[in-house]
Amino acid sequence: MISPHFHPRISSLFLFLSLFLHSPSATAVDHLSNPLADPPKWKLLEKYQRSITHDEFERLLRTVYCSHGISEDFIRVDRDFACILMDRDAQTWFTLRFAKDERRRRAAPRNWRTAQSLPHAKRSGVLAGLKIALDPGHIGGEWAKMEERWFQMGDAPPVEEGEMTLRVAKMLASKLRTLGARVSFVRQKNEPVTPFRPDDFKGAAREVLAAGGTQSPRENFTGPDDPLKEQTIRWQSEILFYRSSEIRQRARLVNARLHPDLVLCLHFNAEAWGDERNPTFIDKNHLHLLVNGSFLESELVFDDERFEMLRRLVSRAYDEEIRIADTVAAMMAKETQLAPYEYKTDNVTKVGASGYVYARNLVATRLYQCPVVYFEPYVMNNSDVFARVQAGDYDGRRPINGVERPSIYREYVDSVVDGLVEYYRGAR
């Protein structure tokens, strides 16, 4: 708990502005992907020397993290080592030396535990001792419209994803604790985790717009349908707030304070719904889960993303998270009867055996330094899902559009719990 005499927003903002305003533009000098991105600390990767073999590095690089290909301008792989570009202006390279073989491979340092390294399950439950952090997606509350995670049909209560994911998280925490897990929350209420607010990023927004060629941007946009809203200071400030600052602050909480063995990022999915006050309903309803990977070369141009990609690769988080994701996805598919989502974009790679899991380079899955499973079940603007959301939580089953169904929240929670039990019962 923060002391009532300490104001984190003012103190943190002063530090941020001191660093930002008294240094050259981060995007121009350090080739960072975002004004709020942390400059890479390549020396941190020295502890991974000889912790991975050439063949394992190649497997993860080619099939998971750079599955669309990667230029030798960024990564060069030899038999005994790999060279990764640190600074393209100075042409400095980080050299990662491979283990000679599996027998002589050093243990990869990490602050999370695999299922196999957990103590044997005790009578207190199959998840005894497992540290799980629950990350309810988005913010909700007064921020739901800004996040574009809000829509309303007629006079019905609005659908707010941030509110829904927090409800799922609280229900999930209760069940996981009953099974022995040690559960923490990345977000516990419908308020931002970051101490900053959109107005704090107006200067950074101007720099982003100037870098994109907009030298005299408008301050505000006229509404959600304004075709030039992305060229306004308000829109860019809001994006920096809820898509960057918020998620990066959650990552700091996960990595520096919570130290979980697993993070569950909880979301609901949606298709394009048009006008938020007169949304379009669709027939599609589907499910998929995400793990980190599938970096595009256009993303690996940035120094921070190359560093963060390599850190995840050598930490071997993927090996654990894909087994968890595949097992949970299969259980969720069985219990929800949802079809697998099929991407029509080239920024993902289907991984695992379930048919429901994709690798994708999201900020949360990239920055959280432990296994992360990112959930995207249900399409909120599907008419059946909408009706289930309006029905709220309840015991047993109720007729929803002529079909007896459990509460959508309990179905979500139970299928995740059953999948985790299935995995950890066998793996530990």
XYZ file of C-alpha atoms in Angstrom:
428
model
C 0.000 0.000 0.000
C 1.316 3.460 -0.913
C 1.716 5.959 1.879
C -1.056 8.633 1.805
C 1.685 11.268 1.917
C 3.285 10.032 -1.319
C 1.808 11.062 -4.669
C 3.097 8.503 -7.232
C 1.715 10.354 -10.232
C 3.611 13.578 -9.530
C 6.813 11.840 -8.477
C 6.847 9.393 -11.399
C 5.841 12.091 -13.870
C 8.735 14.304 -12.770
C 11.164 11.445 -13.379
C 9.646 10.670 -16.777
C 9.680 14.287 -17.945
C 13.225 14.802 -16.679
C 14.437 11.888 -18.752
C 12.311 12.723 -21.778
C 12.799 16.473 -21.989
C 16.490 16.537 -21.138
C 17.528 13.972 -23.728
C 17.267 13.759 -27.517
C 14.165 12.197 -28.993
C 14.120 8.542 -27.989
C 12.529 7.443 -31.230
C 15.134 9.251 -33.320
C 18.287 8.395 -31.397
C 17.718 5.035 -29.787
C 15.487 3.590 -32.510
C 12.836 2.613 -29.977
C 9.404 1.392 -30.957
C 7.613 3.846 -28.673
C 8.417 7.057 -26.771
C 7.728 5.159 -23.532
C 9.831 2.112 -24.359
C 12.786 1.301 -22.129
C 16.181 1.403 -23.866
C 17.556 -2.132 -24.092
C 20.093 -3.291 -21.516
C 22.032 -5.841 -23.511
C 24.381 -6.675 -20.628
C 21.455 -8.331 -18.866
C 21.633 -11.090 -21.466
C 25.178 -12.078 -20.520
C 23.751 -14.398 -17.867
C 22.229 -16.504 -20.657
C 25.592 -17.353 -22.238
C 25.823 -21.085 -23.049
C 22.303 -21.699 -21.703
C 20.883 -22.753 -25.062
C 22.178 -24.952 -27.863
C 22.460 -23.919 -31.492
C 19.670 -26.300 -32.550
C 17.278 -25.117 -29.849
C 18.003 -21.471 -30.655
C 17.333 -22.103 -34.348
C 14.108 -23.969 -33.596
C 12.695 -21.182 -31.472
C 13.954 -18.437 -33.781
C 12.632 -19.933 -37.022
C 9.370 -21.519 -35.862
C 8.189 -19.224 -33.054
C 9.822 -15.799 -32.785
C 10.893 -14.998 -36.349
C 8.638 -17.435 -38.178
C 8.205 -14.963 -41.063
C 11.953 -14.745 -41.607
C 14.651 -12.426 -40.326
C 17.370 -10.501 -42.140
C 21.037 -11.051 -41.354
C 21.135 -7.289 -40.934
C 19.598 -7.995 -37.517
C 20.505 -11.552 -36.487
C 23.311 -13.782 -37.747
C 23.518 -17.386 -36.573
C 26.756 -19.363 -36.662
C 27.354 -22.887 -35.408
C 28.791 -21.745 -32.076
C 27.138 -18.381 -31.514
C 24.542 -15.866 -32.694
C 25.150 -12.161 -33.261
C 22.250 -9.774 -32.663
C 22.383 -6.143 -33.744
C 22.376 -3.770 -30.771
C 22.757 -0.367 -32.445
C 22.371 -0.017 -36.186
C 24.028 3.423 -36.272
C 27.154 2.273 -34.434
C 26.874 -1.261 -35.900
C 27.503 -2.873 -32.529
C 26.475 -6.490 -31.991
C 25.676 -8.694 -29.010
C 27.232 -12.156 -29.196
C 25.316 -15.041 -27.620
C 27.480 -18.141 -27.269
C 25.734 -21.504 -27.551
C 26.116 -24.530 -25.273
C 28.055 -27.337 -26.941
C 25.244 -29.789 -26.262
C 22.322 -30.379 -23.904
C 24.515 -32.124 -21.350
C 26.762 -29.075 -21.000
C 23.986 -26.499 -21.221
C 23.802 -24.053 -18.330
C 20.442 -23.543 -16.640
C 18.638 -20.476 -17.953
C 18.292 -17.980 -15.079
C 14.713 -16.949 -14.334
C 12.460 -15.931 -11.462
C 9.592 -18.265 -12.358
C 9.186 -22.015 -12.045
C 8.162 -24.654 -14.542
C 5.482 -27.155 -13.576
C 8.161 -29.839 -13.307
C 10.183 -27.781 -10.817
C 7.262 -27.182 -8.449
C 7.114 -29.299 -5.283
C 4.874 -32.333 -5.528
C 1.222 -31.383 -5.192
C 0.009 -31.619 -1.618
C -3.394 -32.336 -0.211
C -4.044 -28.608 -0.345
C -4.642 -28.894 -4.084
C -3.253 -29.722 -7.489
C -2.096 -26.108 -7.946
C -0.453 -25.889 -4.511
C 2.388 -23.351 -4.472
C 1.853 -22.182 -8.057
C 2.066 -18.381 -8.296
C -0.478 -17.041 -10.800
C -0.964 -13.377 -11.664
C -4.342 -12.470 -13.154
C -4.319 -9.586 -15.626
C -7.888 -8.450 -16.413
C -7.608 -6.865 -19.836
C -8.228 -3.140 -20.361
C -9.327 -0.673 -17.666
C -13.102 -0.323 -17.854
C -15.174 2.109 -15.862
C -14.909 5.707 -17.031
C -12.120 4.703 -19.433
C -14.114 2.095 -21.383
C -15.208 4.436 -24.195
C -11.724 5.855 -24.628
C -10.371 2.304 -24.946
C -13.084 1.521 -27.522
C -14.173 -1.394 -25.359
C -17.758 -0.178 -24.872
C -20.919 -0.555 -26.902
C -24.633 -0.401 -26.216
C -27.668 -1.878 -27.918
C -30.806 0.185 -27.395
C -31.611 0.672 -23.728
C -29.719 -2.445 -22.624
C -26.837 -1.982 -20.184
C -23.612 -1.315 -22.100
C -21.059 -4.029 -22.743
C -17.749 -3.005 -21.149
C -14.890 -5.452 -21.613
C -12.824 -4.057 -18.743
C -15.686 -4.654 -16.297
C -16.236 -8.170 -17.640
C -12.604 -9.251 -17.443
C -12.348 -8.036 -13.840
C -15.420 -10.069 -12.926
C -13.868 -13.148 -14.524
C -10.595 -12.520 -12.668
C -12.281 -12.294 -9.262
C -14.257 -15.471 -9.839
C -11.188 -17.227 -11.194
C -9.053 -16.195 -8.209
C -11.463 -17.834 -5.778
C -11.358 -21.168 -7.586
C -7.600 -21.134 -8.107
C -6.976 -20.417 -4.423
C -9.222 -23.308 -3.452
C -6.883 -25.513 -5.516
C -3.831 -24.195 -3.655
C -2.565 -21.530 -6.069
C -1.098 -18.260 -4.772
C -3.038 -15.660 -6.770
C -2.221 -11.996 -7.283
C -3.898 -9.307 -9.387
C -2.234 -7.048 -11.927
C -5.389 -4.880 -11.837
C -7.950 -5.069 -9.017
C -10.387 -2.289 -9.936
C -11.634 -0.348 -12.941
C -8.910 2.238 -12.717
C -5.527 2.537 -14.454
C -2.471 0.895 -12.952
C -0.260 3.574 -14.479
C 0.032 6.803 -12.447
C -0.117 8.854 -15.661
C -3.112 10.204 -17.558
C -3.595 11.181 -21.242
C -2.736 14.856 -20.672
C 0.677 13.797 -19.407
C 1.566 12.583 -22.901
C 0.692 15.599 -25.024
C 4.363 16.431 -25.595
C 5.182 12.869 -26.567
C 2.101 12.803 -28.824
C 3.361 15.867 -30.692
C 6.689 14.128 -31.245
C 4.982 10.989 -32.527
C 2.885 13.038 -34.958
C 5.868 15.113 -36.075
C 7.866 11.945 -36.726
C 4.973 10.785 -38.919
C 4.906 14.025 -40.881
C 2.122 15.917 -39.059
C 3.772 19.173 -38.012
C 0.741 21.232 -36.928
C -1.731 18.700 -35.519
C -5.231 19.492 -34.326
C -5.745 19.324 -30.583
C -8.974 17.299 -30.684
C -11.098 15.141 -32.979
C -14.804 15.619 -33.663
C -15.945 12.130 -32.726
C -15.222 8.399 -33.100
C -15.987 8.567 -36.838
C -13.549 11.421 -37.538
C -11.369 9.983 -40.355
C -8.392 12.091 -39.243
C -8.642 11.429 -35.513
C -5.328 9.545 -35.483
C -3.620 12.786 -36.493
C -4.798 14.650 -33.393
C -2.927 15.223 -30.143
C -5.815 13.909 -28.071
C -5.981 10.557 -29.877
C -2.228 9.983 -29.758
C -2.098 11.005 -26.073
C -4.845 8.532 -25.257
C -3.104 5.734 -27.156
C 0.131 6.411 -25.269
C -1.854 6.316 -22.028
C -3.908 3.139 -22.302
C -1.988 1.064 -24.830
C 1.562 1.883 -23.804
C 1.919 3.450 -20.364
C -0.763 1.231 -18.815
C 0.607 -2.041 -20.146
C 4.217 -1.101 -19.414
C 3.309 -0.247 -15.835
C 1.594 -3.618 -15.498
C 4.768 -5.252 -16.797
C 6.841 -3.452 -14.150
C 4.452 -4.714 -11.482
C 4.638 -8.286 -12.766
C 8.410 -8.336 -13.195
C 9.548 -6.359 -10.155
C 6.965 -7.145 -7.487
C 4.701 -10.103 -8.230
C 7.221 -12.577 -9.748
C 4.558 -15.096 -10.831
C 5.149 -18.480 -12.433
C 2.368 -17.701 -14.908
C 0.324 -14.690 -16.043
C -3.189 -15.138 -17.383
C -4.243 -12.158 -19.541
C -8.036 -12.242 -19.575
C -10.002 -10.756 -22.468
C -13.210 -11.096 -24.460
C -13.075 -10.862 -28.233
C -15.159 -8.830 -30.679
C -15.566 -8.236 -34.380
C -15.979 -4.737 -35.831
C -19.243 -3.349 -34.462
C -19.432 0.074 -36.129
C -21.277 2.779 -34.212
C -20.884 2.075 -30.486
C -24.483 3.210 -29.860
C -25.943 1.235 -32.754
C -23.602 -1.747 -33.037
C -23.714 -4.393 -35.713
C -24.410 -7.913 -34.501
C -22.706 -10.783 -36.299
C -23.101 -14.551 -36.438
C -19.443 -15.362 -35.749
C -18.396 -16.667 -32.355
C -14.968 -18.132 -31.707
C -12.069 -18.750 -29.369
C -8.294 -18.446 -29.484
C -5.354 -18.090 -27.127
C -2.086 -16.244 -27.709
C 1.519 -16.662 -26.644
C 4.428 -14.431 -27.539
C 6.187 -14.747 -30.894
C 5.723 -14.129 -34.612
C 7.766 -10.906 -34.713
C 7.707 -9.113 -38.049
C 10.890 -7.707 -39.518
C 9.262 -4.265 -39.426
C 9.053 -4.687 -35.626
C 12.587 -6.021 -35.228
C 13.905 -2.824 -36.807
C 13.510 -1.353 -33.304
C 16.310 -1.906 -30.801
C 13.979 -2.544 -27.854
C 11.902 -5.147 -29.676
C 14.976 -7.095 -30.810
C 16.243 -7.094 -27.232
C 12.884 -8.109 -25.756
C 12.429 -10.838 -28.356
C 15.856 -12.297 -27.606
C 15.256 -12.116 -23.845
C 12.063 -14.130 -24.173
C 13.682 -16.643 -26.507
C 16.633 -17.431 -24.248
C 14.467 -17.481 -21.099
C 12.702 -20.502 -22.635
C 9.314 -19.215 -21.492
C 7.735 -20.480 -24.720
C 8.284 -24.147 -23.899
C 6.194 -23.794 -20.748
C 3.533 -21.423 -22.026
C 2.714 -23.385 -25.176
C 2.101 -26.552 -23.180
C -0.169 -24.651 -20.793
C -1.947 -22.776 -23.594
C -2.513 -25.892 -25.683
C -3.959 -27.852 -22.761
C -6.212 -25.023 -21.589
C -7.316 -24.211 -25.156
C -8.381 -27.795 -25.762
C -10.395 -27.811 -22.533
C -12.014 -24.450 -23.305
C -12.929 -25.625 -26.806
C -14.546 -28.744 -25.358
C -16.545 -26.899 -22.704
C -17.547 -23.795 -24.693
C -18.001 -25.534 -28.065
C -16.474 -22.482 -29.744
C -14.794 -22.746 -33.118
C -11.157 -21.704 -33.505
C -10.566 -18.177 -34.739
C -8.729 -17.939 -38.047
C -6.573 -14.865 -38.605
C -6.566 -13.219 -42.011
C -3.436 -11.183 -41.260
C 0.227 -12.127 -41.538
C 1.311 -11.024 -38.054
C 0.584 -14.354 -36.339
C 1.762 -17.958 -36.501
C -0.369 -20.905 -35.459
C 1.546 -22.925 -32.857
C 0.952 -26.010 -30.754
C -1.339 -28.923 -31.516
C -4.792 -27.761 -30.397
C -5.526 -25.529 -33.405
C -6.569 -22.713 -31.064
C -3.214 -21.134 -30.150
C -1.298 -18.460 -32.046
C 2.033 -16.741 -31.470
C 1.754 -12.971 -31.754
C 3.920 -10.041 -30.701
C 1.794 -8.172 -28.175
C 3.277 -5.722 -25.673
C 2.065 -7.665 -22.619
C 3.174 -11.089 -23.842
C 6.540 -9.588 -24.812
C 7.293 -7.598 -21.648
C 6.062 -9.952 -18.919
C 9.173 -11.971 -18.035
C 7.482 -15.312 -17.395
C 5.095 -17.621 -19.256
C 2.012 -15.703 -20.408
C -1.259 -17.068 -21.787
C -3.519 -14.470 -23.399
C -7.213 -15.384 -23.694
C -9.630 -14.237 -26.416
C -12.889 -16.215 -26.037
C -16.373 -15.179 -27.181
C -17.372 -12.436 -29.621
C -19.093 -9.741 -27.590
C -21.192 -8.451 -30.507
C -22.462 -11.915 -31.378
C -26.187 -11.942 -30.538
C -25.959 -15.043 -28.311
C -22.914 -13.737 -26.442
C -24.593 -10.357 -26.003
C -27.655 -12.042 -24.511
C -25.466 -14.070 -22.158
C -23.634 -10.931 -21.031
C -26.977 -9.216 -20.369
C -28.074 -12.220 -18.295
C -25.127 -11.694 -15.960
C -23.937 -14.357 -13.533
C -26.299 -17.050 -12.242
C -26.426 -20.629 -10.906
C -27.209 -23.555 -13.142
C -28.534 -23.031 -16.661
C -30.982 -20.639 -18.273
C -32.525 -20.482 -21.723
C -30.565 -18.006 -23.847
C -32.051 -17.535 -27.309
C -33.734 -20.927 -26.956
C -30.666 -22.851 -25.685
C -29.998 -23.826 -22.063
C -26.644 -22.253 -21.133
C -24.620 -21.638 -17.979
C -23.499 -18.156 -17.013
C -20.922 -16.993 -19.556
C -18.666 -15.948 -16.695
C -18.808 -19.356 -14.995
C -18.264 -21.147 -18.283
C -15.173 -19.005 -18.935
C -13.802 -19.531 -15.416
C -14.552 -23.241 -15.186
C -12.993 -24.034 -18.548
C -9.775 -22.175 -17.628
C -9.586 -23.878 -14.234
C -10.237 -27.322 -15.715
C -7.508 -26.746 -18.299
C -4.961 -25.667 -15.684
C -5.815 -28.657 -13.484
C -5.409 -30.957 -16.481
C -1.979 -29.557 -17.270
C -0.505 -29.307 -13.774
C -1.880 -32.660 -12.631
C 0.084 -34.356 -15.385
C 3.136 -32.090 -15.577
C 4.148 -31.957 -11.907
